[in-house]
Coordinates of C-alpha atoms in Angstrom, one line a residue:
Chain A
M1 CA -105.0 31.6 27.9
G2 CA -102.4 28.9 27.3
I3 CA -102.6 25.2 28.1
K4 CA -103.5 24.1 31.6
E5 CA -102.7 20.6 32.7
I6 CA -103.9 18.5 35.7
R7 CA -102.9 15.1 36.8
I8 CA -105.0 13.1 39.2
A9 CA -103.4 9.9 40.6
G10 CA -104.3 7.3 43.2
F11 CA -105.5 3.8 43.1
G12 CA -108.5 2.2 41.4
G13 CA -111.8 2.6 43.2
Q14 CA -111.1 6.2 44.5
G15 CA -112.9 7.8 41.6
V16 CA -109.8 9.0 39.9
V17 CA -111.0 8.6 36.3
L18 CA -114.5 10.0 37.2
S19 CA -112.8 13.1 38.7
G20 CA -110.8 13.6 35.5
Q21 CA -114.0 13.2 33.5
I22 CA -115.8 15.8 35.6
V23 CA -113.0 18.3 35.2
G24 CA -112.7 17.5 31.4
Q25 CA -116.4 17.9 30.9
A26 CA -116.5 21.1 32.9
A27 CA -113.8 22.6 30.6
S28 CA -115.2 21.2 27.3
I29 CA -118.9 21.6 27.8
Y30 CA -119.7 24.0 30.6
D31 CA -116.7 26.4 30.1
D32 CA -117.1 26.0 26.3
G33 CA -113.3 25.3 25.8
F34 CA -111.4 22.2 24.8
S35 CA -110.0 19.4 26.9
T36 CA -108.4 16.0 26.5
L37 CA -108.5 13.3 29.1
T38 CA -106.2 10.4 29.0
Q39 CA -105.9 7.6 31.6
N40 CA -103.6 4.9 32.6
Y41 CA -104.4 1.9 34.7
G42 CA -103.4 -1.7 35.3
P43 CA -105.4 -4.9 34.7
E44 CA -106.9 -4.8 38.2
A45 CA -110.4 -3.3 38.6
R46 CA -109.7 -2.0 42.1
G47 CA -106.6 -1.4 44.1
G48 CA -104.1 -1.0 41.2
S49 CA -102.4 2.3 40.5
C50 CA -104.6 4.7 38.4
T51 CA -103.8 8.0 36.8
T52 CA -105.8 10.4 34.8
E53 CA -104.6 13.5 33.1
V54 CA -106.5 16.4 31.6
V55 CA -105.2 19.0 29.2
I56 CA -107.3 22.1 29.0
S57 CA -107.1 24.9 26.4
D58 CA -109.3 27.4 24.6
E59 CA -108.2 25.9 21.3
P60 CA -108.5 22.4 19.9
I61 CA -105.8 20.2 21.5
G62 CA -103.2 18.5 19.3
Y63 CA -100.7 16.8 21.6
P64 CA -103.0 15.0 24.2
Y65 CA -100.7 14.3 27.1
V66 CA -99.7 16.3 30.2
Q67 CA -96.1 17.6 29.9
N68 CA -95.8 19.9 32.8
P69 CA -98.8 19.7 35.2
G70 CA -99.9 22.9 36.8
V71 CA -102.1 21.0 39.3
L72 CA -101.8 17.6 40.8
I73 CA -104.3 15.8 43.0
I74 CA -102.4 12.9 44.7
L75 CA -104.4 10.3 46.5
S76 CA -101.9 7.6 47.4
Q77 CA -98.4 7.4 48.7
E78 CA -97.3 5.4 45.7
A79 CA -98.6 8.2 43.4
Y80 CA -96.9 10.8 45.6
D81 CA -93.5 9.0 45.3
K82 CA -94.0 8.6 41.6
Y83 CA -95.0 12.2 40.7
R84 CA -93.5 14.5 43.3
N85 CA -90.2 15.0 41.5
G86 CA -89.6 17.1 38.4
L87 CA -92.5 19.5 39.1
S88 CA -92.2 23.1 38.2
S89 CA -91.9 25.4 41.3
E90 CA -95.4 26.8 40.5
A91 CA -97.1 23.5 40.4
L92 CA -100.0 23.2 42.9
M93 CA -100.2 19.9 44.6
I94 CA -103.4 18.8 46.5
I95 CA -103.2 15.7 48.8
D96 CA -105.4 13.8 51.1
P97 CA -103.2 13.8 54.3
D98 CA -104.8 10.5 55.5
M99 CA -103.5 8.9 52.3
V100 CA -100.2 10.7 51.7
K101 CA -97.4 11.7 54.0
P102 CA -95.6 14.3 52.1
D103 CA -91.9 15.0 52.4
P104 CA -91.6 17.9 54.9
S105 CA -88.9 19.5 52.8
Q106 CA -91.2 19.8 49.7
T107 CA -91.6 23.4 48.6
P108 CA -94.1 24.7 48.1
A109 CA -95.8 22.4 50.6
P110 CA -98.8 20.6 49.2
L111 CA -102.3 21.8 50.1
A112 CA -104.1 19.2 52.2
I113 CA -107.8 18.3 52.3
P114 CA -108.8 15.3 54.4
A115 CA -111.5 14.4 51.9
T116 CA -111.9 10.8 52.8
R117 CA -112.5 11.6 56.4
M118 CA -114.8 14.5 55.5
A119 CA -116.8 12.2 53.2
R120 CA -117.1 9.6 56.0
E121 CA -118.5 12.4 58.3
L122 CA -121.0 13.4 55.6
G123 CA -122.2 9.8 55.5
R124 CA -120.8 8.3 52.3
V125 CA -117.1 7.8 51.7
V126 CA -117.6 7.6 47.9
V127 CA -118.0 11.4 47.6
A128 CA -114.4 12.0 48.7
N129 CA -113.5 12.8 45.1
I130 CA -116.3 15.3 44.8
I131 CA -115.2 17.0 48.0
T132 CA -111.7 17.2 46.5
L133 CA -113.0 18.7 43.3
G134 CA -114.9 21.4 45.2
F135 CA -111.6 22.1 47.0
L136 CA -109.8 22.2 43.6
V137 CA -111.9 25.0 42.1
A138 CA -111.7 27.0 45.4
V139 CA -107.9 27.0 45.3
S140 CA -107.2 27.1 41.5
D141 CA -108.7 28.6 38.4
I142 CA -108.3 25.5 36.3
V143 CA -112.1 25.5 35.5
S144 CA -114.8 27.7 36.8
P145 CA -116.6 26.6 40.0
E146 CA -120.0 26.9 38.2
A147 CA -118.8 24.7 35.3
L148 CA -117.4 22.1 37.7
K149 CA -120.5 22.0 39.8
N150 CA -122.7 21.5 36.7
S151 CA -120.3 18.8 35.5
V152 CA -120.6 17.1 38.9
L153 CA -124.4 17.1 38.8
T154 CA -124.6 15.6 35.3
S155 CA -121.9 13.0 36.1
V156 CA -123.2 11.4 39.3
P157 CA -126.0 8.8 39.5
K158 CA -129.6 10.1 39.3
G159 CA -131.0 10.7 42.8
T160 CA -127.7 11.5 44.3
E161 CA -127.4 15.1 42.9
E162 CA -128.3 16.8 46.2
F163 CA -125.8 14.7 48.2
N164 CA -123.1 15.3 45.7
A165 CA -123.8 19.1 45.6
K166 CA -123.4 19.1 49.4
A167 CA -120.1 17.3 49.0
F168 CA -119.0 19.8 46.4
E169 CA -119.9 22.7 48.7
T170 CA -118.1 21.1 51.6
G171 CA -114.9 20.9 49.7
Y172 CA -115.3 24.3 48.1
S173 CA -115.9 26.1 51.5
Y174 CA -112.9 24.2 53.0
G175 CA -110.8 25.5 50.1
L176 CA -111.9 29.1 50.5
E177 CA -111.0 28.9 54.1
Q178 CA -107.5 27.7 53.2
G179 CA -107.1 30.8 51.1
K180 CA -107.1 31.1 47.3
R181 CA -103.7 30.4 46.0
S182 CA -102.1 32.2 43.0
E183 CA -103.4 31.3 39.5
V184 CA -102.5 28.0 38.0
P185 CA -99.5 28.6 35.8
D186 CA -99.7 28.0 32.1
G187 CA -98.0 24.8 31.1
Chain B
M1 CA -131.4 13.3 22.0
S2 CA -133.7 13.4 19.0
E3 CA -137.1 11.6 18.9
N4 CA -135.8 8.4 17.3
G5 CA -133.3 7.7 20.1
V6 CA -130.3 8.8 18.0
L7 CA -128.0 11.1 19.9
C8 CA -127.5 14.8 18.9
G9 CA -125.6 17.5 20.7
T10 CA -122.1 18.2 22.2
F11 CA -120.7 15.6 24.6
F12 CA -117.5 14.9 26.5
M13 CA -117.0 11.2 25.7
N14 CA -114.3 8.7 25.1
G15 CA -113.3 7.3 21.8
D16 CA -115.0 3.9 22.3
V17 CA -118.3 5.5 23.2
A18 CA -118.0 7.9 20.3
C19 CA -117.4 4.8 18.0
A20 CA -120.7 3.2 19.3
E21 CA -122.6 6.5 18.8
G22 CA -121.2 6.8 15.3
A23 CA -122.4 3.4 14.5
I24 CA -125.9 4.2 15.8
S25 CA -126.0 7.4 13.8
A26 CA -124.9 5.4 10.8
G27 CA -127.8 3.2 11.2
C28 CA -126.2 0.2 12.8
R29 CA -128.8 -1.8 14.5
F30 CA -127.0 -5.1 15.4
F31 CA -123.9 -5.7 17.5
A32 CA -122.5 -9.0 18.4
G33 CA -119.3 -9.1 20.4
Y34 CA -117.2 -10.4 23.3
P35 CA -115.8 -7.9 25.8
I36 CA -112.1 -7.3 25.7
T37 CA -109.9 -4.4 27.0
P38 CA -109.6 -1.8 25.6
A39 CA -112.6 -2.2 23.3
T40 CA -115.1 -3.2 26.0
E41 CA -116.7 0.3 26.2
V42 CA -117.9 0.0 22.6
A43 CA -119.8 -3.2 23.5
E44 CA -121.0 -1.7 26.8
R45 CA -122.4 1.4 25.1
M46 CA -124.0 -0.6 22.3
S47 CA -125.7 -2.9 24.9
E48 CA -127.1 0.2 26.6
R49 CA -128.1 2.1 23.5
L50 CA -129.3 -0.4 20.9
P51 CA -132.6 -1.3 22.7
Y52 CA -133.6 2.4 22.5
V53 CA -133.2 2.5 18.7
G54 CA -134.9 -0.8 17.9
G55 CA -131.6 -2.6 17.6
V56 CA -130.3 -5.9 18.9
Y57 CA -127.2 -6.5 21.0
V58 CA -125.9 -10.0 21.6
Q59 CA -123.0 -11.0 23.8
M60 CA -121.6 -14.0 22.1
E61 CA -119.5 -16.9 23.4
D62 CA -116.4 -15.7 21.7
E63 CA -115.0 -13.6 18.9
I64 CA -115.3 -16.4 16.2
A65 CA -119.1 -16.5 16.8
S66 CA -119.3 -12.7 17.1
M67 CA -118.0 -12.2 13.6
N68 CA -120.3 -14.9 12.2
A69 CA -123.3 -13.3 13.9
V70 CA -122.4 -10.0 12.4
L71 CA -122.3 -11.5 8.9
G72 CA -125.6 -13.2 9.4
A73 CA -127.3 -10.1 10.6
S74 CA -126.0 -8.1 7.7
W75 CA -127.7 -10.6 5.3
T76 CA -131.0 -10.0 7.0
G77 CA -130.6 -6.3 5.9
R78 CA -129.3 -4.9 9.2
K79 CA -126.2 -2.7 9.4
A80 CA -124.0 -4.7 11.8
M81 CA -120.8 -4.4 13.7
T82 CA -118.5 -5.8 16.3
A83 CA -115.5 -4.4 18.3
T84 CA -112.5 -6.2 19.7
S85 CA -108.8 -6.0 20.4
G86 CA -105.7 -8.0 19.4
P87 CA -106.5 -11.5 20.6
G88 CA -110.1 -11.2 19.5
F89 CA -109.1 -9.7 16.2
S90 CA -107.0 -12.8 15.5
L91 CA -110.0 -15.0 16.2
M92 CA -112.1 -13.0 13.8
M93 CA -109.7 -13.3 10.9
E94 CA -111.2 -16.5 9.4
N95 CA -114.7 -15.1 9.3
L96 CA -113.5 -11.7 8.1
G97 CA -112.4 -13.6 5.0
L98 CA -115.8 -15.1 4.8
G99 CA -117.3 -11.6 4.9
V100 CA -115.0 -10.6 2.0
M101 CA -115.9 -13.7 0.0
L102 CA -119.6 -13.2 0.6
E103 CA -119.3 -9.4 0.0
T104 CA -121.0 -8.7 3.3
P105 CA -121.2 -5.1 4.5
C106 CA -120.2 -4.8 8.2
V107 CA -117.8 -2.9 10.4
L108 CA -115.1 -4.4 12.7
A109 CA -113.5 -2.0 15.2
N110 CA -110.1 -3.1 16.5
V111 CA -109.1 -0.9 19.5
Q112 CA -105.4 -2.0 19.4
R113 CA -103.4 -2.8 22.5
A114 CA -99.8 -3.9 22.6
G115 CA -99.1 -7.6 21.6
P116 CA -98.2 -10.2 20.5
S117 CA -100.6 -12.5 22.3
T118 CA -102.1 -11.2 25.6
G119 CA -99.3 -8.5 25.6
L120 CA -100.3 -5.4 27.5
P121 CA -104.1 -5.5 27.8
T122 CA -104.6 -2.0 29.1
L123 CA -101.9 -0.2 27.1
V124 CA -101.6 1.1 23.6
G125 CA -100.2 -0.6 20.5
Q126 CA -100.4 -0.3 16.7
G127 CA -99.1 -3.8 15.9
D128 CA -102.1 -5.1 14.0
M129 CA -101.8 -2.9 10.9
M130 CA -100.5 -5.6 8.6
Q131 CA -102.8 -8.1 10.1
A132 CA -105.6 -5.8 9.1
R133 CA -104.4 -6.1 5.5
W134 CA -103.3 -9.7 5.3
G135 CA -104.8 -11.5 8.4
S136 CA -107.2 -13.7 6.6
H137 CA -106.1 -16.2 4.1
G138 CA -106.3 -15.8 0.3
S139 CA -105.9 -12.8 -2.0
Y140 CA -108.2 -9.9 -1.2
E141 CA -108.6 -6.2 -0.7
I142 CA -109.9 -4.6 2.5
I143 CA -110.7 -1.1 3.7
A144 CA -109.2 0.1 7.0
L145 CA -109.6 3.5 8.6
V146 CA -107.5 4.9 11.5
P147 CA -109.1 7.5 13.8
S148 CA -106.9 9.8 16.0
S149 CA -109.5 11.4 18.3
P150 CA -112.9 10.6 19.8
Q151 CA -114.5 13.0 17.2
E152 CA -112.9 10.9 14.4
M153 CA -114.1 7.7 16.1
F154 CA -117.6 9.1 15.6
D155 CA -117.1 10.5 12.1
L156 CA -115.1 7.7 10.7
T157 CA -117.4 5.0 12.0
I158 CA -120.1 6.6 9.8
T159 CA -117.6 6.7 7.0
A160 CA -116.8 3.0 7.6
F161 CA -120.4 2.0 7.4
N162 CA -120.9 4.1 4.2
L163 CA -117.9 2.5 2.5
S164 CA -118.9 -0.9 3.6
E165 CA -122.4 -0.5 2.2
R166 CA -121.1 1.1 -1.0
Y167 CA -118.5 -1.6 -1.8
R168 CA -120.0 -4.6 -0.1
V169 CA -116.9 -5.3 2.0
P170 CA -116.1 -5.5 5.7
V171 CA -114.5 -2.2 6.8
L172 CA -112.0 -2.1 9.7
M173 CA -111.7 0.7 12.2
M174 CA -108.1 0.4 13.3
S175 CA -108.2 2.5 16.4
D176 CA -105.9 2.1 19.4
E177 CA -106.1 2.1 23.2
A178 CA -105.0 5.7 23.5
V179 CA -107.8 7.0 21.2
G180 CA -110.4 4.6 22.5
H181 CA -109.8 5.6 26.2
M182 CA -109.2 9.3 25.5
S183 CA -112.1 11.6 26.2
E184 CA -112.7 14.8 24.3
K185 CA -115.5 17.0 23.1
V186 CA -117.5 15.2 20.5
V187 CA -120.0 17.1 18.3
I188 CA -122.8 14.7 17.2
P189 CA -124.8 16.3 14.4
Q190 CA -128.2 15.1 13.2
I191 CA -127.2 12.9 10.2
A192 CA -129.5 13.5 7.2
P193 CA -130.7 10.3 5.5
E194 CA -128.9 11.3 2.3
E195 CA -125.5 11.3 4.1
L196 CA -125.9 7.6 4.8
V197 CA -125.2 5.0 2.1
N198 CA -127.3 1.9 1.9
R199 CA -126.4 -1.2 -0.1
R200 CA -127.7 -1.3 -3.6
R201 CA -130.9 -3.3 -3.9
P202 CA -131.8 -5.7 -6.7
H203 CA -133.2 -3.7 -9.7
G204 CA -134.6 -6.4 -11.8
G205 CA -137.3 -9.0 -11.2
Q206 CA -136.9 -11.8 -8.8
E207 CA -136.7 -14.3 -11.7
Q208 CA -133.7 -12.6 -13.3
Y209 CA -131.8 -11.9 -10.0
L210 CA -128.4 -13.4 -9.7
P211 CA -126.9 -12.7 -6.3
Y212 CA -123.3 -12.4 -7.5
K213 CA -123.8 -10.8 -10.8
P214 CA -122.1 -7.4 -10.5
D215 CA -123.3 -4.1 -12.1
E216 CA -120.8 -2.2 -14.2
D217 CA -119.0 -1.0 -11.1
L218 CA -118.2 -4.6 -10.2
I219 CA -120.5 -4.5 -7.2
P220 CA -123.5 -6.9 -7.2
P221 CA -126.9 -5.6 -5.8
M222 CA -127.8 -7.3 -2.5
A223 CA -131.1 -8.9 -1.6
I224 CA -132.3 -9.5 1.9
V225 CA -132.5 -13.1 2.9
G226 CA -136.1 -14.3 3.0
E227 CA -137.7 -11.6 0.9
G228 CA -138.1 -13.9 -2.1
Y229 CA -134.9 -13.4 -4.1
R230 CA -132.6 -16.3 -4.8
F231 CA -130.3 -16.6 -1.9
H232 CA -127.3 -18.8 -1.5
V233 CA -124.0 -18.1 0.2
T234 CA -120.9 -20.2 0.4
G235 CA -117.3 -19.6 1.3
L236 CA -116.4 -21.8 -1.7
T237 CA -115.5 -20.1 -4.9
H238 CA -118.9 -19.4 -6.5
D239 CA -120.5 -18.3 -9.8
E240 CA -123.0 -15.5 -10.2
R241 CA -125.8 -17.7 -8.8
G242 CA -123.8 -18.1 -5.6
Y243 CA -123.3 -21.9 -6.2
P244 CA -119.9 -23.5 -5.9
A245 CA -117.8 -23.4 -9.1
M246 CA -114.6 -25.3 -8.6
T247 CA -112.6 -24.1 -11.6
A248 CA -109.6 -21.9 -12.2
E249 CA -111.8 -19.7 -14.5
A250 CA -114.4 -19.1 -11.8
Q251 CA -111.7 -18.4 -9.3
D252 CA -110.1 -15.9 -11.6
Q253 CA -113.3 -14.1 -12.3
L254 CA -114.4 -13.9 -8.6
V255 CA -111.1 -13.1 -6.9
R256 CA -110.1 -10.5 -9.5
R257 CA -113.5 -8.8 -9.1
L258 CA -113.3 -8.8 -5.2
A259 CA -110.0 -7.0 -5.4
D260 CA -110.7 -4.8 -8.4
K261 CA -113.9 -3.3 -6.9
I262 CA -111.7 -1.8 -4.3
R263 CA -108.6 -1.1 -6.4
L264 CA -110.4 0.6 -9.2
N265 CA -112.2 2.9 -6.7
K266 CA -109.3 3.8 -4.4
K267 CA -109.6 7.5 -5.3
D268 CA -113.0 7.5 -3.8
I269 CA -111.9 5.5 -0.7
I270 CA -108.5 6.9 0.2
R271 CA -108.4 9.7 2.8
Y272 CA -105.5 11.6 4.3
E273 CA -104.7 15.0 5.8
E274 CA -101.7 17.0 5.1
V275 CA -100.0 19.7 7.2
E276 CA -97.3 22.0 5.7
V277 CA -96.2 19.5 3.0
E278 CA -96.0 22.1 0.2
D279 CA -92.4 23.0 0.8
A280 CA -91.4 20.1 3.0
E281 CA -88.2 18.3 2.6
V282 CA -89.0 15.8 5.3
I283 CA -92.5 14.4 5.7
V284 CA -93.6 12.5 8.8
C285 CA -96.1 9.9 7.7
A286 CA -98.2 8.8 10.7
Y287 CA -101.6 7.5 11.7
G288 CA -103.9 7.2 14.8
I289 CA -102.5 8.4 18.1
S290 CA -99.0 8.6 16.6
A291 CA -100.1 11.3 14.1
R292 CA -101.0 13.6 17.1
I293 CA -97.6 13.1 18.6
A294 CA -96.0 13.6 15.2
R295 CA -97.9 16.9 14.7
L296 CA -96.1 18.4 17.8
A297 CA -92.8 17.2 16.5
V298 CA -93.4 18.7 13.1
R299 CA -94.4 22.0 14.7
Q300 CA -91.2 22.0 16.8
A301 CA -89.1 21.2 13.7
R302 CA -90.6 24.1 11.9
A303 CA -89.9 26.4 14.8
E304 CA -86.3 25.3 14.6
G305 CA -86.2 26.2 10.9
M306 CA -86.6 22.8 9.3
R307 CA -89.0 22.3 6.4
A308 CA -91.0 19.5 7.9
G309 CA -94.6 18.4 7.1
L310 CA -97.1 15.8 8.2
L311 CA -99.0 13.3 6.1
Q312 CA -101.7 11.8 8.4
L313 CA -103.1 8.6 6.9
I314 CA -106.8 8.2 7.6
T315 CA -107.2 5.2 5.4
V316 CA -104.3 2.8 5.6
W317 CA -105.9 0.2 3.4
P318 CA -106.1 0.7 0.5
F319 CA -102.8 2.5 0.9
A320 CA -102.3 6.1 -0.3
E321 CA -99.6 4.9 -2.7
D322 CA -100.1 7.5 -5.5
R323 CA -99.7 10.4 -3.0
I324 CA -96.6 8.9 -1.4
R325 CA -95.1 8.4 -4.9
E326 CA -95.8 12.0 -5.7
L327 CA -94.3 13.3 -2.4
A328 CA -91.3 11.0 -2.8
Q329 CA -90.3 13.2 -5.8
Q330 CA -90.1 16.3 -3.6
V331 CA -88.8 15.2 -0.2
K332 CA -85.4 13.9 1.0
A333 CA -87.0 11.5 3.4
F334 CA -90.2 10.1 5.1
V335 CA -90.1 9.6 8.8
V336 CA -92.6 6.9 10.0
P337 CA -93.4 6.7 13.7
E338 CA -95.5 3.7 14.6
I339 CA -96.2 1.8 17.8
N340 CA -94.8 -1.5 16.4
Y341 CA -91.5 -2.6 15.0
G342 CA -92.1 -1.5 11.4
Q343 CA -95.3 -2.2 9.4
I344 CA -96.7 0.8 7.5
V345 CA -93.1 1.9 7.0
L346 CA -92.7 -1.0 4.6
E347 CA -95.5 0.4 2.4
V348 CA -94.0 3.9 2.5
E349 CA -90.7 2.5 1.5
R350 CA -92.2 0.5 -1.3
C351 CA -93.9 3.6 -2.7
A352 CA -90.9 5.8 -2.2
A353 CA -89.1 3.3 -4.3
G354 CA -85.6 4.7 -3.7
K355 CA -86.6 8.3 -4.6
A356 CA -86.6 9.3 -0.9
N357 CA -85.2 7.7 2.2
T358 CA -87.4 6.1 4.8
L359 CA -86.8 6.3 8.5
L360 CA -88.7 4.1 10.9
V361 CA -89.2 5.5 14.5
A362 CA -90.3 2.3 16.2
H363 CA -92.0 2.0 19.6
M364 CA -92.8 -1.4 21.0
G365 CA -96.0 -0.3 22.7
G366 CA -97.3 0.4 26.2
S367 CA -97.0 4.1 25.7
V368 CA -96.7 6.6 22.9
H369 CA -93.6 8.1 21.3
D370 CA -91.8 10.9 23.1
P371 CA -92.2 13.7 20.5
Q372 CA -88.5 14.4 20.9
T373 CA -87.6 11.0 19.3
I374 CA -89.7 12.0 16.3
L375 CA -88.0 15.4 16.2
Q376 CA -84.6 13.7 16.4
A377 CA -85.5 11.5 13.4
I378 CA -86.6 14.6 11.4
K379 CA -83.2 16.2 12.2
E380 CA -81.4 13.1 11.0
A381 CA -83.5 13.0 7.9
V382 CA -82.8 16.6 6.8
R383 CA -79.1 16.1 7.3

C-alpha cells in the first residue's frame, strides 16, 4: 500500500476536524497503520473556513501534508471553489448537494450524499458528519468500515453511541446503494 | 489508564495533548497558564487531567502571573509547567529570567505561531527561536528542545522535565502550531520511576545547608520551602546563603556558575538526529516541523543523485556547535530552512566559520515550506 490522502473541507461547526480525527484514529489505531492529521482554520470558532487533511500509510509518515488527495469531502461552496481544480482524474469527491452546487462539467462527477438533510430526518443535524463518514467507507477503501465505526463510537460523547451508530449505518447503506466505486488511488 | 491516573497505551492525539500527557507522565502536578492559540489545548488537557492525578491547575490572570505561579509551585517541591504562544511568551520573559536566577526547575512550552505581535494566531511560525535564547535580560544559558511530532511532544516533555530537574534551570519546549495541532499515533509507555529525574535534595544537616552552595557539578541541592531548611530567594545577585550580595565578585561567581553548569554539561544535554550525513556534501540543518519538510527534500535530492543529508536539531539551546564545526570540514554547504527570516542560520554560520557556505531558506510564516524550495536550495548548494 502506498500513501492515501483525504481532505475534508467546509466551515467551522460542521464537524470537519472531528471527521478527520475519526478517520485518522481509524487508520492509526483500529486499522493499526499510521496517519497524520493536520488542520487549518481561521480565528473564528464557527462559520469560518475550515479544512482538515489526513495522510494514511502503513509506514511512519515523514512529510505530513496532503499533496495529491485521493478523496475529498467538500461541505461548502467556498471549499468546492477552492479545491476543485488541480485534482487527479482518479480523485473521488464527495459533496453534500444541499451545500455545494458542483460545476456540471466536472468529470468524474462528484458523489452526492444529502447528509445534512438525512441527519435532520434522523432527528439531530449534528450527526451529518457521521452519516458522511459512513458513506465514505461504503464508496472507498481509505479505511475499513469496521475501523471507522469503532473510531466513531470512541469519539462521540458518551450516551450518544447508539444514535451515532445509526447515523453511520444510514450513510453506509446509502453509499452501498450508490455502488462501490473503484479503489482510492495511491497518492 | 493505569491505577494512578497516568495514561498508558496507544492513542491518536494532537501534539498539544501529547505535551500535556508527557508532563503528567514526567510527574508534573502543577500547571498555571492563560489560554492562547495554538497552545490552548495544552492548558485544556491539563485542566481536565491534573485533578485525576492529585495535581493542581490554575488559570491565571495573565502570562506574567502564570510564570510566577510556576516558579512558586516549583519551590514547594512540585514539578510545574506552563504553555503559551508568542505574545504570552514575551510576557513570560521577565520571570523566565527570575527562574534562571533562582535556579528553579520548570518547563515552559511555546507552541509558536507567526509573529511579530498578534501576527497570525492560528498559523505556524518559528520566529521565537532567538527569543528563547536571549529573551530575558542579562547573561545566562537556557535549555530549549524542539519537537517535530506529537510523539516527540510526549517524549521530549519528559526529557524537558528531566533536564530541568537535573540542571535546576527552566527548560523551553519550542514547538510550533503545525506540530501542536497535528494528530498522530502516540505511544505512551508506563514510565518507570528510575527514568524520571528529581532535583537533588540537601545531603547535609539543616544547620549546614546553604541554598546556593553548589556541589562539585556546580548545581546546588534544593530544599522544599517550609520543610525546615534555610530558605531565601531574591532576583538580586546573591551569595550562597541566598542573601543579596551587591559586588562584582559575587556577580562574577554567580553568573559564571549559572552559565557554566549548562556549558560544561552540553554533551549530556545536546540532542540531534542525522540522516545520511556520512557522505553528504550538503547538509540541511532543520528543526521542528521544518525538519519533516526537509526530510522529503533530502530524499528527493538523493533520488536525483545529490549527496544530501539532514541534521535535525532536537536541542537548539545549547546549540550543537561542536557537531556543526565537525560537519563544516566535510560539506560544501549547510542549507537552513526556518519559518522566520533567519535565526538559527546565524548560529550555523557562526559554527561553520567560513569552512562551509550557509544558505538560508526563509519562510515568513502562515504555512510551511514547499519541499521544492528546499530542494532548489540543495541544488544551488552543490553547484
